[in-house]
Amino acid sequence: MRWALVKVCLAVTAMVVVAFAVPLGLVVQEMASDRAFSNAERQAATIGPTLSITTDPLQLRKAVESTQMGAARRMAVHVPAIGDSARVSIGEGRAGERAVAETRRMGRATTAKVSGGGSALLQPIALGSGDIAVVEIFVPESEVSNGVATAWLVLAGVGIALIVGSVAVADRLGARLVRPAERLADAAHQLGEGRLGARVPEAGPKELRSAALAFNAMADQVVELLANERELAADLSHRLRTPLTVLRLNTASLGDGPAAEQTRAAVEQLEREVDTIIRTAREQRPATGLVGAGAGAGCDASEVIRDRMDFWSALAEDEGREVRLAGVDRTVRIPVARPELAAALDAMLGNVFRHTPEGTPFAVDVHDAGDAVIVLVSDAGPGISDPDAALRRGNDGGRDGSTGLGLDIVRRVAESTGGDVRLGRSVLGGTEVRVWIGLDGRSSGGPGAGRPGRGRRGNRRNRGRATP
């Protein structure tokens, strides 16, 4: 489109230049010719008074030589035969007898081409005897075309400058129109390829700015819809594992028998189905940024941790686990939505119950570092042999009942605030998960922030129906 605009402007400007420059050049050429012949007519008129007084050859020669054209040997006087006197020609004649006779017969000025180049002006002048003498003025080609070449060069230069200028202006205007359209098309391709962070600067003409605004709004809506879908398919599915854990633990107290075995088999099958849903959602998830909840989204980390520990402490009591909770006696605000922090805590605590033996103690500590909040979940279990591999998205480490999504949820929550997650050896001897949550405002919330919370506080007296 840009080159099409340039070509159109080039063609239009070229036609305008030709339409005006060529006629103007011809006018300049005609004016130069008229100027040369007008000057020749004036020079021819200077010898008229002498011819009206005398036709004596000697006197005429002196008069001719006294003029500018005569001195330059460019004037000739042709006097016809009068009475008994013979025809007289003074000066160097170039037009020829036939042209002189034709001018005398017509009685008006004429021009004739000279064989050596140039032209001759033949001006008839009436004599006192009634006869007509002809004054010939030679006009060289250089005078006829004097200034014409310069005029053509000036016109050509002006025309080229107009064409170049119009092409440059058309190119700039075309770029102003085309670049926003190209950015819009490129962003559409990126969005189609799954790069959901593609956005279009709202620049250019009004119509393209409106299109960019509509595209960005559409992309934001697509990101929001996909984020909600992924969270429903993955995060909620992962949260189902907590009540499944409760069910699995409760089935251990059913004893032996066909009904007990069928119940345990059903719980195991349900866990496998949930694992399948989580893996499928993880594999289909495009690589994109997290969707924030806007300015001001966040929660009290201490309150959320206390709430989740009310639930998990009931399971810890059943399994004989010693629990230590520290740093939650005062308000600690973080830029993470409550449901997301609850999901991250459930993922970390679920890993403790799932991958450590019964009776293994664990601890949850909260530290306010001023520019960040650090949440530590540590246990006295066997630990993780490869912490880096455990943090890779979707890596289940070959462990039964693991989807590799739990720590990914934790990582996304931390990174949405500019923080990170690290695994190490705890002071209890097992694994320590350190979650660094930034407070510098680089993010306004975790994944899916701003959605209404879906958790309810667990009931110690009714653990079988407790939900995270």
Tab-separated table of C-alpha atoms in Angstrom:
chain	number	residue	atom	x	y	z
A	1	MET	CA	0.000	0.000	0.000
A	2	ARG	CA	2.841	2.354	0.808
A	3	TRP	CA	4.498	1.868	-2.590
A	4	ALA	CA	1.128	2.128	-4.312
A	5	LEU	CA	0.620	5.566	-2.755
A	6	VAL	CA	4.129	6.602	-3.799
A	7	LYS	CA	3.537	5.420	-7.388
A	8	VAL	CA	0.223	7.226	-7.629
A	9	CYS	CA	1.730	10.438	-6.303
A	10	LEU	CA	4.712	10.062	-8.665
A	11	ALA	CA	2.458	9.592	-11.680
A	12	VAL	CA	0.191	12.526	-10.760
A	13	THR	CA	3.090	14.873	-10.079
A	14	ALA	CA	4.876	13.856	-13.295
A	15	MET	CA	1.747	14.559	-15.324
A	16	VAL	CA	1.302	17.945	-13.651
A	17	VAL	CA	4.950	18.855	-14.280
A	18	VAL	CA	4.734	17.842	-17.927
A	19	ALA	CA	1.418	19.648	-18.378
A	20	PHE	CA	2.833	22.921	-17.056
A	21	ALA	CA	6.581	22.765	-17.703
A	22	VAL	CA	6.459	21.837	-21.411
A	23	PRO	CA	4.051	24.631	-22.440
A	24	LEU	CA	5.986	27.081	-20.285
A	25	GLY	CA	9.243	26.034	-21.934
A	26	LEU	CA	7.711	26.503	-25.369
A	27	VAL	CA	6.465	29.928	-24.355
A	28	VAL	CA	9.961	30.874	-23.192
A	29	GLN	CA	11.391	29.649	-26.503
A	30	GLU	CA	8.829	31.663	-28.459
A	31	MET	CA	9.542	34.756	-26.381
A	32	ALA	CA	13.262	34.431	-27.056
A	33	SER	CA	12.589	34.190	-30.803
A	34	ASP	CA	10.238	37.195	-30.736
A	35	ARG	CA	12.803	39.168	-28.762
A	36	ALA	CA	15.526	38.437	-31.339
A	37	PHE	CA	13.396	39.346	-34.352
A	38	SER	CA	11.966	42.449	-32.651
A	39	ASN	CA	15.495	43.649	-32.072
A	40	ALA	CA	16.248	42.943	-35.764
A	41	GLU	CA	13.232	45.009	-36.808
A	42	ARG	CA	14.444	47.924	-34.735
A	43	GLN	CA	17.891	47.681	-36.296
A	44	ALA	CA	16.331	47.589	-39.760
A	45	ALA	CA	14.287	50.696	-38.986
A	46	THR	CA	17.474	52.712	-38.277
A	47	ILE	CA	18.360	52.760	-41.967
A	48	GLY	CA	14.854	53.872	-43.037
A	49	PRO	CA	15.434	57.670	-42.804
A	50	THR	CA	18.532	57.406	-44.984
A	51	LEU	CA	16.673	55.430	-47.677
A	52	SER	CA	13.870	58.017	-47.718
A	53	ILE	CA	16.420	60.751	-48.506
A	54	THR	CA	18.879	59.109	-50.903
A	55	THR	CA	19.625	55.909	-52.738
A	56	ASP	CA	23.208	56.850	-53.514
A	57	PRO	CA	25.326	53.718	-52.984
A	58	LEU	CA	28.147	55.609	-51.312
A	59	GLN	CA	25.861	57.382	-48.883
A	60	LEU	CA	23.953	54.168	-48.148
A	61	ARG	CA	27.181	52.255	-47.467
A	62	LYS	CA	28.310	54.878	-44.980
A	63	ALA	CA	24.918	54.792	-43.295
A	64	VAL	CA	24.914	50.991	-43.082
A	65	GLU	CA	28.418	50.834	-41.667
A	66	SER	CA	27.509	53.392	-39.022
A	67	THR	CA	24.808	51.113	-37.557
A	68	GLN	CA	25.399	48.316	-35.012
A	69	MET	CA	24.264	45.563	-37.363
A	70	GLY	CA	26.187	47.049	-40.298
A	71	ALA	CA	29.385	47.161	-38.264
A	72	ALA	CA	28.809	43.494	-37.355
A	73	ARG	CA	28.324	42.680	-41.073
A	74	ARG	CA	24.796	41.466	-40.367
A	75	MET	CA	22.907	44.170	-42.370
A	76	ALA	CA	22.305	44.320	-46.118
A	77	VAL	CA	20.234	46.813	-48.181
A	78	HIS	CA	18.654	45.774	-51.469
A	79	VAL	CA	17.582	48.782	-53.658
A	80	PRO	CA	15.708	47.987	-56.888
A	81	ALA	CA	16.540	49.572	-60.226
A	82	ILE	CA	15.116	53.097	-60.438
A	83	GLY	CA	14.869	54.707	-63.842
A	84	ASP	CA	18.188	54.390	-65.632
A	85	SER	CA	20.114	53.462	-62.469
A	86	ALA	CA	20.969	49.833	-61.826
A	87	ARG	CA	19.908	47.694	-58.893
A	88	VAL	CA	22.055	48.258	-55.789
A	89	SER	CA	22.890	45.731	-52.972
A	90	ILE	CA	24.939	46.959	-50.068
A	91	GLY	CA	26.301	44.609	-47.410
A	92	GLU	CA	26.460	40.826	-47.256
A	93	GLY	CA	23.121	39.379	-48.314
A	94	ARG	CA	22.256	35.861	-47.125
A	95	ALA	CA	18.536	35.456	-47.863
A	96	GLY	CA	18.759	35.133	-51.642
A	97	GLU	CA	17.153	37.121	-54.507
A	98	ARG	CA	13.977	35.096	-54.473
A	99	ALA	CA	13.224	35.850	-50.806
A	100	VAL	CA	14.008	39.555	-51.392
A	101	ALA	CA	11.687	39.719	-54.417
A	102	GLU	CA	8.894	37.936	-52.479
A	103	THR	CA	9.195	40.437	-49.604
A	104	ARG	CA	9.124	43.369	-52.027
A	105	ARG	CA	6.041	41.935	-53.701
A	106	MET	CA	4.200	41.267	-50.390
A	107	GLY	CA	5.128	44.626	-48.901
A	108	ARG	CA	5.546	43.276	-45.340
A	109	ALA	CA	8.361	41.885	-43.254
A	110	THR	CA	9.255	38.216	-43.706
A	111	THR	CA	11.856	35.824	-42.439
A	112	ALA	CA	13.919	33.346	-44.371
A	113	LYS	CA	16.179	30.519	-43.340
A	114	VAL	CA	19.873	30.929	-44.057
A	115	SER	CA	21.729	27.925	-45.432
A	116	GLY	CA	24.628	28.282	-43.008
A	117	GLY	CA	22.342	28.458	-40.004
A	118	GLY	CA	20.271	31.188	-38.504
A	119	SER	CA	17.559	33.346	-40.083
A	120	ALA	CA	17.257	36.577	-42.017
A	121	LEU	CA	14.679	39.285	-41.352
A	122	LEU	CA	13.596	41.053	-44.569
A	123	GLN	CA	12.026	44.453	-43.864
A	124	PRO	CA	10.488	46.400	-46.815
A	125	ILE	CA	10.965	50.212	-46.761
A	126	ALA	CA	9.245	52.604	-49.196
A	127	LEU	CA	11.507	54.971	-51.195
A	128	GLY	CA	10.729	58.530	-52.262
A	129	SER	CA	10.247	57.340	-55.859
A	130	GLY	CA	7.525	54.939	-54.771
A	131	ASP	CA	9.702	51.848	-55.153
A	132	ILE	CA	10.388	49.472	-52.262
A	133	ALA	CA	13.838	48.719	-50.903
A	134	VAL	CA	14.439	45.663	-48.656
A	135	VAL	CA	16.633	45.810	-45.556
A	136	GLU	CA	18.028	42.393	-44.553
A	137	ILE	CA	19.108	41.724	-40.937
A	138	PHE	CA	20.860	38.440	-40.187
A	139	VAL	CA	19.681	36.810	-36.920
A	140	PRO	CA	22.004	34.001	-35.801
A	141	GLU	CA	20.569	30.904	-34.087
A	142	SER	CA	22.308	31.806	-30.843
A	143	GLU	CA	20.130	34.923	-30.506
A	144	VAL	CA	16.938	33.055	-31.348
A	145	SER	CA	17.635	30.483	-28.608
A	146	ASN	CA	19.303	32.850	-26.137
A	147	GLY	CA	18.290	31.796	-22.565
A	148	VAL	CA	16.080	28.949	-23.780
A	149	ALA	CA	18.427	26.174	-22.631
A	150	THR	CA	18.760	27.821	-19.217
A	151	ALA	CA	14.989	28.107	-18.951
A	152	TRP	CA	14.543	24.442	-19.844
A	153	LEU	CA	17.135	23.462	-17.243
A	154	VAL	CA	15.405	25.556	-14.582
A	155	LEU	CA	12.035	24.070	-15.472
A	156	ALA	CA	13.498	20.561	-15.406
A	157	GLY	CA	15.108	21.226	-12.039
A	158	VAL	CA	11.876	22.582	-10.608
A	159	GLY	CA	9.972	19.616	-12.026
A	160	ILE	CA	12.423	17.109	-10.558
A	161	ALA	CA	12.333	18.905	-7.222
A	162	LEU	CA	8.528	18.797	-7.247
A	163	ILE	CA	8.538	15.089	-8.096
A	164	VAL	CA	11.122	14.242	-5.426
A	165	GLY	CA	9.310	16.354	-2.867
A	166	SER	CA	5.940	14.829	-3.670
A	167	VAL	CA	7.391	11.316	-3.501
A	168	ALA	CA	8.978	12.078	-0.126
A	169	VAL	CA	5.733	13.523	1.213
A	170	ALA	CA	3.757	10.572	-0.178
A	171	ASP	CA	6.235	8.154	1.379
A	172	ARG	CA	5.906	9.827	4.788
A	173	LEU	CA	2.130	9.909	4.536
A	174	GLY	CA	2.110	6.316	3.332
A	175	ALA	CA	4.338	5.260	6.218
A	176	ARG	CA	2.019	7.042	8.633
A	177	LEU	CA	-0.871	5.055	7.199
A	178	VAL	CA	0.855	1.753	6.564
A	179	ARG	CA	2.978	1.285	9.688
A	180	PRO	CA	0.025	1.236	12.100
A	181	ALA	CA	-1.729	-1.191	9.757
A	182	GLU	CA	1.386	-3.389	9.606
A	183	ARG	CA	1.690	-3.326	13.391
A	184	LEU	CA	-1.972	-4.282	13.659
A	185	ALA	CA	-1.514	-7.178	11.216
A	186	ASP	CA	1.673	-8.334	12.985
A	187	ALA	CA	-0.040	-8.242	16.366
A	188	ALA	CA	-2.957	-10.222	14.935
A	189	HIS	CA	-0.521	-12.878	13.661
A	190	GLN	CA	1.218	-13.010	17.040
A	191	LEU	CA	-2.103	-13.345	18.831
A	192	GLY	CA	-3.090	-16.127	16.440
A	193	GLU	CA	0.171	-17.932	17.188
A	194	GLY	CA	-0.576	-17.868	20.911
A	195	ARG	CA	1.573	-14.910	21.975
A	196	LEU	CA	-1.113	-13.303	24.067
A	197	GLY	CA	1.072	-10.396	25.159
A	198	ALA	CA	0.896	-8.844	21.663
A	199	ARG	CA	-0.528	-5.325	21.715
A	200	VAL	CA	-0.748	-2.478	19.184
A	201	PRO	CA	0.354	1.118	19.921
A	202	GLU	CA	-2.608	3.444	19.511
A	203	ALA	CA	-0.983	5.670	16.870
A	204	GLY	CA	-1.683	6.840	13.345
A	205	PRO	CA	-4.892	8.161	11.770
A	206	LYS	CA	-8.105	8.232	13.759
A	207	GLU	CA	-9.515	5.116	12.091
A	208	LEU	CA	-6.368	3.067	12.754
A	209	ARG	CA	-6.210	4.303	16.344
A	210	SER	CA	-9.773	3.097	16.809
A	211	ALA	CA	-8.831	-0.256	15.262
A	212	ALA	CA	-5.798	-0.546	17.563
A	213	LEU	CA	-7.920	0.298	20.591
A	214	ALA	CA	-10.487	-2.335	19.603
A	215	PHE	CA	-7.733	-4.924	18.982
A	216	ASN	CA	-6.108	-4.297	22.363
A	217	ALA	CA	-9.457	-4.563	24.100
A	218	MET	CA	-10.137	-7.810	22.264
A	219	ALA	CA	-6.699	-9.192	23.170
A	220	ASP	CA	-7.211	-8.292	26.820
A	221	GLN	CA	-10.559	-10.041	26.754
A	222	VAL	CA	-9.013	-13.126	25.123
A	223	VAL	CA	-6.264	-13.210	27.770
A	224	GLU	CA	-8.817	-12.861	30.531
A	225	LEU	CA	-11.028	-15.599	29.106
A	226	LEU	CA	-8.114	-17.974	28.580
A	227	ALA	CA	-6.752	-17.218	32.022
A	228	ASN	CA	-10.117	-18.005	33.576
A	229	GLU	CA	-10.373	-21.194	31.541
A	230	ARG	CA	-6.883	-22.333	32.490
A	231	GLU	CA	-7.480	-21.596	36.125
A	232	LEU	CA	-10.750	-23.482	36.124
A	233	ALA	CA	-9.149	-26.425	34.348
A	234	ALA	CA	-5.847	-26.525	36.226
A	235	ASP	CA	-5.867	-24.576	39.475
A	236	LEU	CA	-9.328	-25.689	40.568
A	237	SER	CA	-8.526	-29.248	39.571
A	238	HIS	CA	-5.371	-29.076	41.647
A	239	ARG	CA	-7.339	-27.787	44.614
A	240	LEU	CA	-9.575	-30.841	44.388
A	241	ARG	CA	-6.604	-32.897	45.476
A	242	THR	CA	-6.872	-31.606	49.027
A	243	PRO	CA	-10.337	-33.089	49.688
A	244	LEU	CA	-9.187	-36.179	47.797
A	245	THR	CA	-6.327	-36.454	50.258
A	246	VAL	CA	-8.841	-36.278	53.075
A	247	LEU	CA	-10.921	-38.991	51.434
A	248	ARG	CA	-7.855	-41.184	50.905
A	249	LEU	CA	-6.837	-40.809	54.533
A	250	ASN	CA	-10.373	-41.522	55.732
A	251	THR	CA	-10.587	-44.693	53.629
A	252	ALA	CA	-7.689	-46.085	55.639
A	253	SER	CA	-10.012	-46.305	58.638
A	254	LEU	CA	-12.632	-48.337	56.801
A	255	GLY	CA	-10.849	-51.589	57.470
A	256	ASP	CA	-11.035	-54.577	55.138
A	257	GLY	CA	-13.883	-55.786	53.024
A	258	PRO	CA	-15.301	-55.434	49.524
A	259	ALA	CA	-16.967	-52.064	50.197
A	260	ALA	CA	-13.780	-50.619	51.692
A	261	GLU	CA	-11.691	-51.865	48.760
A	262	GLN	CA	-14.168	-50.444	46.254
A	263	THR	CA	-14.117	-47.076	48.041
A	264	ARG	CA	-10.330	-46.967	48.033
A	265	ALA	CA	-10.238	-47.968	44.367
A	266	ALA	CA	-12.757	-45.240	43.528
A	267	VAL	CA	-10.683	-42.614	45.356
A	268	GLU	CA	-7.524	-43.729	43.525
A	269	GLN	CA	-9.327	-43.603	40.188
A	270	LEU	CA	-10.648	-40.111	40.967
A	271	GLU	CA	-7.129	-38.960	41.829
A	272	ARG	CA	-5.865	-40.306	38.501
A	273	GLU	CA	-8.638	-38.499	36.639
A	274	VAL	CA	-7.816	-35.233	38.390
A	275	ASP	CA	-4.136	-35.730	37.510
A	276	THR	CA	-5.114	-36.236	33.873
A	277	ILE	CA	-7.161	-33.034	33.856
A	278	ILE	CA	-4.286	-31.055	35.366
A	279	ARG	CA	-1.710	-32.431	32.904
A	280	THR	CA	-3.999	-31.753	29.945
A	281	ALA	CA	-4.649	-28.176	31.066
A	282	ARG	CA	-0.910	-27.644	31.575
A	283	GLU	CA	0.016	-28.958	28.136
A	284	GLN	CA	-2.609	-26.812	26.393
A	285	ARG	CA	-1.704	-23.650	28.238
A	286	PRO	CA	-0.110	-21.036	25.945
A	287	ALA	CA	2.917	-19.136	27.135
A	288	THR	CA	1.578	-15.793	28.237
A	289	GLY	CA	1.804	-13.317	31.014
A	290	LEU	CA	-0.321	-13.356	34.143
A	291	VAL	CA	-3.496	-11.358	34.278
A	292	GLY	CA	-3.479	-8.894	37.126
A	293	ALA	CA	-6.409	-7.630	39.049
A	294	GLY	CA	-5.614	-3.954	38.786
A	295	ALA	CA	-4.231	-1.481	41.234
A	296	GLY	CA	-4.937	-2.101	44.875
A	297	ALA	CA	-5.520	-5.875	44.620
A	298	GLY	CA	-4.026	-7.859	47.531
A	299	CYS	CA	-4.682	-9.537	50.852
A	300	ASP	CA	-3.404	-10.008	54.389
A	301	ALA	CA	-0.902	-12.859	54.177
A	302	SER	CA	-1.098	-13.569	57.913
A	303	GLU	CA	-4.880	-13.929	57.863
A	304	VAL	CA	-4.818	-16.231	54.814
A	305	ILE	CA	-2.071	-18.416	56.340
A	306	ARG	CA	-3.951	-18.726	59.608
A	307	ASP	CA	-7.105	-19.663	57.718
A	308	ARG	CA	-5.394	-22.375	55.666
A	309	MET	CA	-3.572	-23.739	58.683
A	310	ASP	CA	-6.944	-24.169	60.414
A	311	PHE	CA	-7.728	-26.659	57.678
A	312	TRP	CA	-4.363	-28.406	57.381
A	313	SER	CA	-3.815	-28.662	61.128
A	314	ALA	CA	-6.758	-31.043	61.323
A	315	LEU	CA	-5.045	-33.413	58.892
A	316	ALA	CA	-1.754	-32.921	60.720
A	317	GLU	CA	-3.401	-33.970	63.976
A	318	ASP	CA	-4.757	-37.128	62.311
A	319	GLU	CA	-1.297	-38.064	61.051
A	320	GLY	CA	0.510	-37.106	64.228
A	321	ARG	CA	2.461	-34.250	62.682
A	322	GLU	CA	3.878	-31.474	64.812
A	323	VAL	CA	3.092	-28.027	63.341
A	324	ARG	CA	4.901	-24.768	64.055
A	325	LEU	CA	3.466	-21.439	62.858
A	326	ALA	CA	5.402	-18.158	63.241
A	327	GLY	CA	5.158	-14.547	62.076
A	328	VAL	CA	1.381	-14.443	61.562
A	329	ASP	CA	0.496	-12.458	64.671
A	330	ARG	CA	0.353	-9.131	62.794
A	331	THR	CA	-1.060	-7.867	59.498
A	332	VAL	CA	1.187	-8.372	56.468
A	333	ARG	CA	-0.279	-6.917	53.234
A	334	ILE	CA	0.930	-8.374	49.935
A	335	PRO	CA	-0.072	-7.585	46.301
A	336	VAL	CA	-1.557	-11.043	45.729
A	337	ALA	CA	-5.252	-11.900	45.603
A	338	ARG	CA	-6.484	-14.054	48.462
A	339	PRO	CA	-7.560	-17.042	46.295
A	340	GLU	CA	-4.117	-17.163	44.659
A	341	LEU	CA	-2.203	-17.077	47.928
A	342	ALA	CA	-4.526	-19.744	49.339
A	343	ALA	CA	-3.917	-21.921	46.273
A	344	ALA	CA	-0.139	-21.503	46.613
A	345	LEU	CA	-0.231	-22.407	50.318
A	346	ASP	CA	-2.422	-25.440	49.632
A	347	ALA	CA	0.025	-26.564	46.942
A	348	MET	CA	3.025	-26.340	49.301
A	349	LEU	CA	1.285	-27.899	52.296
A	350	GLY	CA	-0.275	-30.579	50.107
A	351	ASN	CA	3.208	-31.549	48.967
A	352	VAL	CA	4.266	-31.921	52.619
A	353	PHE	CA	1.416	-34.326	53.371
A	354	ARG	CA	1.758	-36.136	50.058
A	355	HIS	CA	5.518	-36.658	49.910
A	356	THR	CA	6.592	-37.030	53.538
A	357	PRO	CA	5.817	-39.906	55.908
A	358	GLU	CA	3.099	-39.583	58.532
A	359	GLY	CA	4.363	-38.027	61.747
A	360	THR	CA	6.827	-35.754	59.904
A	361	PRO	CA	6.740	-32.278	61.508
A	362	PHE	CA	6.571	-29.107	59.384
A	363	ALA	CA	6.591	-25.357	59.918
A	364	VAL	CA	5.245	-22.212	58.230
A	365	ASP	CA	7.074	-18.926	58.847
A	366	VAL	CA	6.291	-15.418	57.598
A	367	HIS	CA	8.960	-12.689	57.503
A	368	ASP	CA	8.366	-9.046	56.562
A	369	ALA	CA	11.596	-7.786	54.964
A	370	GLY	CA	10.350	-4.281	54.230
A	371	ASP	CA	10.443	-4.457	50.428
A	372	ALA	CA	9.256	-8.072	50.346
A	373	VAL	CA	7.432	-10.718	52.322
A	374	ILE	CA	9.042	-14.152	52.669
A	375	VAL	CA	6.919	-17.233	53.300
A	376	LEU	CA	8.855	-20.345	54.363
A	377	VAL	CA	7.319	-23.816	54.363
A	378	SER	CA	9.771	-26.360	55.781
A	379	ASP	CA	9.533	-29.980	56.821
A	380	ALA	CA	11.663	-32.732	58.338
A	381	GLY	CA	11.082	-35.168	55.499
A	382	PRO	CA	13.555	-36.818	53.101
A	383	GLY	CA	13.979	-33.619	51.047
A	384	ILE	CA	14.159	-33.112	47.276
A	385	SER	CA	17.134	-34.554	45.444
A	386	ASP	CA	16.984	-32.126	42.492
A	387	PRO	CA	15.458	-28.748	43.500
A	388	ASP	CA	16.041	-27.144	40.073
A	389	ALA	CA	14.178	-29.937	38.285
A	390	ALA	CA	11.321	-29.754	40.797
A	391	LEU	CA	10.777	-26.078	39.944
A	392	ARG	CA	10.501	-26.723	36.212
A	393	ARG	CA	6.938	-26.415	35.012
A	394	GLY	CA	5.143	-29.739	34.718
A	395	ASN	CA	8.003	-31.822	36.131
A	396	ASP	CA	6.494	-34.429	38.463
A	397	GLY	CA	9.849	-36.018	39.288
A	398	GLY	CA	8.419	-39.464	38.569
A	399	ARG	CA	6.542	-39.416	41.886
A	400	ASP	CA	3.158	-41.074	42.184
A	401	GLY	CA	0.299	-38.646	42.660
A	402	SER	CA	2.334	-35.659	41.423
A	403	THR	CA	1.429	-33.514	38.419
A	404	GLY	CA	4.261	-31.010	38.680
A	405	LEU	CA	1.738	-28.155	38.762
A	406	GLY	CA	1.721	-27.314	42.490
A	407	LEU	CA	5.082	-25.545	42.586
A	408	ASP	CA	4.266	-23.956	39.235
A	409	ILE	CA	1.241	-22.275	40.859
A	410	VAL	CA	3.508	-21.052	43.664
A	411	ARG	CA	6.116	-19.812	41.192
A	412	ARG	CA	3.582	-17.879	39.126
A	413	VAL	CA	2.171	-16.181	42.207
A	414	ALA	CA	5.665	-15.105	43.332
A	415	GLU	CA	6.847	-13.974	39.902
A	416	SER	CA	3.690	-11.914	39.396
A	417	THR	CA	5.009	-9.620	42.157
A	418	GLY	CA	8.596	-9.586	40.934
A	419	GLY	CA	9.629	-12.283	43.409
A	420	ASP	CA	10.723	-15.880	43.047
A	421	VAL	CA	10.598	-19.366	44.570
A	422	ARG	CA	13.605	-21.357	45.783
A	423	LEU	CA	13.990	-24.848	47.189
A	424	GLY	CA	16.603	-25.787	49.721
A	425	ARG	CA	17.413	-27.737	52.867
A	426	SER	CA	15.415	-26.655	55.901
A	427	VAL	CA	16.626	-26.387	59.493
A	428	LEU	CA	14.331	-29.338	60.233
A	429	GLY	CA	16.405	-31.466	57.900
A	430	GLY	CA	13.975	-31.788	55.002
A	431	THR	CA	12.764	-29.473	52.237
A	432	GLU	CA	12.382	-25.725	52.561
A	433	VAL	CA	10.240	-23.811	50.043
A	434	ARG	CA	11.032	-20.114	50.189
A	435	VAL	CA	8.510	-17.807	48.474
A	436	TRP	CA	9.702	-14.255	47.960
A	437	ILE	CA	6.737	-11.881	47.351
A	438	GLY	CA	7.784	-8.428	46.155
A	439	LEU	CA	6.159	-5.281	47.522
A	440	ASP	CA	7.609	-2.708	45.091
A	441	GLY	CA	4.450	-2.509	42.981
A	442	ARG	CA	5.823	-4.158	39.851
A	443	SER	CA	2.692	-6.255	39.674
A	444	SER	CA	-0.818	-5.587	40.832
A	445	GLY	CA	-1.792	-9.130	41.643
A	446	GLY	CA	-1.238	-12.787	40.972
A	447	PRO	CA	-2.773	-14.981	38.353
A	448	GLY	CA	-6.461	-14.561	38.229
A	449	ALA	CA	-6.365	-11.802	40.801
A	450	GLY	CA	-9.607	-10.116	41.512
A	451	ARG	CA	-11.764	-13.223	41.178
A	452	PRO	CA	-14.005	-13.896	44.154
A	453	GLY	CA	-12.524	-16.266	46.697
A	454	ARG	CA	-13.787	-19.804	46.566
A	455	GLY	CA	-12.329	-21.191	49.789
A	456	ARG	CA	-14.130	-21.754	53.086
A	457	ARG	CA	-12.545	-22.315	56.450
A	458	GLY	CA	-12.191	-25.977	57.271
A	459	ASN	CA	-14.178	-27.460	60.164
A	460	ARG	CA	-12.099	-29.504	62.561
A	461	ARG	CA	-15.175	-31.414	63.715
A	462	ASN	CA	-16.268	-32.317	60.171
A	463	ARG	CA	-13.004	-33.029	58.347
A	464	GLY	CA	-14.531	-35.351	55.771
A	465	ARG	CA	-16.462	-32.432	54.216
A	466	ALA	CA	-13.730	-29.822	54.621
A	467	THR	CA	-12.708	-27.953	51.464
A	468	PRO	CA	-9.719	-25.682	50.865
